mmCIF file of C-alpha atoms in Angstrom:
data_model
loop_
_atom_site.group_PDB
_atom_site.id
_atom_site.type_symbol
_atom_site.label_atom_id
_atom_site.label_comp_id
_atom_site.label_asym_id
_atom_site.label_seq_id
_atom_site.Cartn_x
_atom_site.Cartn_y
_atom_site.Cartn_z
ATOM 1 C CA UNK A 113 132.532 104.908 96.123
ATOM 2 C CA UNK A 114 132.098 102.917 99.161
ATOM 3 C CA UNK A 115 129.061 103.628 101.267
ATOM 4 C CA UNK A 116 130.092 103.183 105.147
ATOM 5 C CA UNK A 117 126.048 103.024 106.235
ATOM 6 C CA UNK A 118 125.957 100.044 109.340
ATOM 7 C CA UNK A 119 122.731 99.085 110.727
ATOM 8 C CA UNK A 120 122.199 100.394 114.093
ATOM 9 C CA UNK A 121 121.441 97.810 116.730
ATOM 10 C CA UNK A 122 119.056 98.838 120.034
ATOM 11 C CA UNK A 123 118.188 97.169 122.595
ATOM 12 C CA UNK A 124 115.212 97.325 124.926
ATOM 13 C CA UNK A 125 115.938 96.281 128.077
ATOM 14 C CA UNK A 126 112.195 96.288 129.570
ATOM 15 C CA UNK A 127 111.446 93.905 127.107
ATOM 16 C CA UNK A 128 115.472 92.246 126.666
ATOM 17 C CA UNK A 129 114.903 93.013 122.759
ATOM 18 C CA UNK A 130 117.498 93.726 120.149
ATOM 19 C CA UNK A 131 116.422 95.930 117.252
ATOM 20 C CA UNK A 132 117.942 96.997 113.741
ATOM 21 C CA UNK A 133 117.190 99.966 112.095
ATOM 22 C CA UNK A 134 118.156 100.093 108.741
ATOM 23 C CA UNK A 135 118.727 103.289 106.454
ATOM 24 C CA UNK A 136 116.046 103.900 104.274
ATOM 25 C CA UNK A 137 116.623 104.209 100.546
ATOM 26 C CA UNK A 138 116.338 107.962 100.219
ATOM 27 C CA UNK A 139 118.597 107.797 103.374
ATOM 28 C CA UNK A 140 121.486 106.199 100.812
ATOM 29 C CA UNK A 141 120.756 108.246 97.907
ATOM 30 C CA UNK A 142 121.041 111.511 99.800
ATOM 31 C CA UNK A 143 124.528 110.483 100.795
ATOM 32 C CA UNK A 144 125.420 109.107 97.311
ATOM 33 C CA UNK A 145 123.853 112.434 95.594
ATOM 34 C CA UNK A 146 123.624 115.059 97.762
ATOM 35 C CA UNK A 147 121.507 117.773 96.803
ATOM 36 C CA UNK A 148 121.023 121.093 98.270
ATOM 37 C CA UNK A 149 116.751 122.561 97.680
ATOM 38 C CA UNK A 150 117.191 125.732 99.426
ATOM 39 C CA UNK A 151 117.176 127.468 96.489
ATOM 40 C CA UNK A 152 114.161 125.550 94.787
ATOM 41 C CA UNK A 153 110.663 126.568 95.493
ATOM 42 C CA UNK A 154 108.783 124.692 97.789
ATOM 43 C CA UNK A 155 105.663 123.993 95.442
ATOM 44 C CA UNK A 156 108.044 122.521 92.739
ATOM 45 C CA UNK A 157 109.719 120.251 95.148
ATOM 46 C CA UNK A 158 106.103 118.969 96.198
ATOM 47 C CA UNK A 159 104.899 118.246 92.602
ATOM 48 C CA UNK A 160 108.307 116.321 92.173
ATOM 49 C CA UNK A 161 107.590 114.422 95.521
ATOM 50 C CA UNK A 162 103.858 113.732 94.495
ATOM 51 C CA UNK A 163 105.257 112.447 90.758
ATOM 52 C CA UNK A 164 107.650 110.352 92.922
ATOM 53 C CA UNK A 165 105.122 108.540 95.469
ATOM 54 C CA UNK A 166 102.216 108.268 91.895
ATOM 55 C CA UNK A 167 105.467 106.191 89.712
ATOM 56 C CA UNK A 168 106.599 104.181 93.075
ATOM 57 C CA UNK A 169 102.666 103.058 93.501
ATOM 58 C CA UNK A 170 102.198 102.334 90.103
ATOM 59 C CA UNK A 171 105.499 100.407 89.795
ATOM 60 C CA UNK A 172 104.890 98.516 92.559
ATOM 61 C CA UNK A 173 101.081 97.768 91.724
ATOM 62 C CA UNK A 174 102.500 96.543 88.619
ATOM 63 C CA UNK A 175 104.920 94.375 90.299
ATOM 64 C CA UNK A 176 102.773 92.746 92.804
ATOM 65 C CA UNK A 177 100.540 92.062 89.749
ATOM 66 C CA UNK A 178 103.792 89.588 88.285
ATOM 67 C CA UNK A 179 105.101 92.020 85.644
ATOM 68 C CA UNK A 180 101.267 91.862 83.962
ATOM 69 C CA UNK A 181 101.301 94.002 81.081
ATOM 70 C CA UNK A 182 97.616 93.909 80.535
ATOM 71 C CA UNK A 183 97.493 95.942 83.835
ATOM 72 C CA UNK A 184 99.353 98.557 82.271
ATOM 73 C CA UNK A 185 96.158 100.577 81.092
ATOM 74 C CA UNK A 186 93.951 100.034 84.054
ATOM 75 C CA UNK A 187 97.171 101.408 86.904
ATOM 76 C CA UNK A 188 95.560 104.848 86.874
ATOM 77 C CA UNK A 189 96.996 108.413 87.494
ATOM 78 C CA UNK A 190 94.889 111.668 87.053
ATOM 79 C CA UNK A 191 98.307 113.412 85.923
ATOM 80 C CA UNK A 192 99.086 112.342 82.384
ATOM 81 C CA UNK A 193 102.382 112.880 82.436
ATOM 82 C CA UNK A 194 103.029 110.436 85.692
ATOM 83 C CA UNK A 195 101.146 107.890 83.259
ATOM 84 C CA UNK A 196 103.693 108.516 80.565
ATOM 85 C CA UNK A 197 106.404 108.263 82.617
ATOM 86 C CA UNK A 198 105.443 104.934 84.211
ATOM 87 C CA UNK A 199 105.112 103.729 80.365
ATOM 88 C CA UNK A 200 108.381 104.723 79.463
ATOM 89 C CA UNK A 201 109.541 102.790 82.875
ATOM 90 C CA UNK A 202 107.413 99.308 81.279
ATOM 91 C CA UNK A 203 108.839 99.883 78.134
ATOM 92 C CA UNK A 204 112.296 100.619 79.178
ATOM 93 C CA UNK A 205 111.868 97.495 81.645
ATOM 94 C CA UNK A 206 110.608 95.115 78.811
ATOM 95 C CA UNK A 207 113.187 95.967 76.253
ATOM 96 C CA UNK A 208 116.151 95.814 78.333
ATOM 97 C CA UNK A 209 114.830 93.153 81.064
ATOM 98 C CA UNK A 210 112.380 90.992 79.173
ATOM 99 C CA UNK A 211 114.664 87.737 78.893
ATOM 100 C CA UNK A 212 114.765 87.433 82.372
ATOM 101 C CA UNK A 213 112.569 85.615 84.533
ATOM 102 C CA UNK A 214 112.034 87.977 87.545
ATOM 103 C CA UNK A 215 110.053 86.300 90.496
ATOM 104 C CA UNK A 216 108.282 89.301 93.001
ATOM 105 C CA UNK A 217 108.540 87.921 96.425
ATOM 106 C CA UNK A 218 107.709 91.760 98.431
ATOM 107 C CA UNK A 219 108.481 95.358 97.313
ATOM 108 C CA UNK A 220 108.244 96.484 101.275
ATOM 109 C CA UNK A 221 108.063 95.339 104.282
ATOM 110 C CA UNK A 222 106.526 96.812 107.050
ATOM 111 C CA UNK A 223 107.557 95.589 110.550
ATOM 112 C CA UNK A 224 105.822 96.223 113.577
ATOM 113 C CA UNK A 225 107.126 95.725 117.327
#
């Protein structure tokens, strides 16, 4: 599958600026998997969206932190079950990734005009 998503270029011409916006990455997954949630009630898809943005701010506390798995226990949920999920993602992370030397440069960036 071949995904035809090109940057789209702007330009301001008060201020003679080009700009690129970029897809986002749920952008590229809803074309890759698209998923129809009409039929799925809208206080299930909200817990699934709060699980979502709890594992991507542990992950990425965990990151920025080099990988530390000391920090493990102290990246803190109230929901139990977004804990054990972000242990399964460490665990599945050191036993298939541990050999190699990852380097975190930025999970994000924010730009501002």
């Amino acid at each position: 599958m071949r995904l035809d998503l090109k940057p789209l270029y702007i330009f301001n011409d008060e201020l003679h600026k080009y700009s690129i916006l970029i897809p986002s990455v749920s952008k590229i997954v809803n074309i890759l998997v698209p998923k129809d949630f009409s039929q799925i009630d809208e206080n299930i898809l909200k817990l699934a969206q709060n699980r979502g943005i709890c594992l991507h701010n542990m992950i990425d506390v965990w990151i920025k932190n080099n990988f530390d798995d000391e920090l493990i226990e102290f990246i803190d949920c109230e929901i139990k079950s977004h804990r054990e999920l972000f242990k399964n993602f460490t665990k599945l992370y050191q036993e298939t990734l541990k050999d190699i030397k990852f380097k975190y440069y930025e999970t994000e960036k924010t730009l501002y005009s």
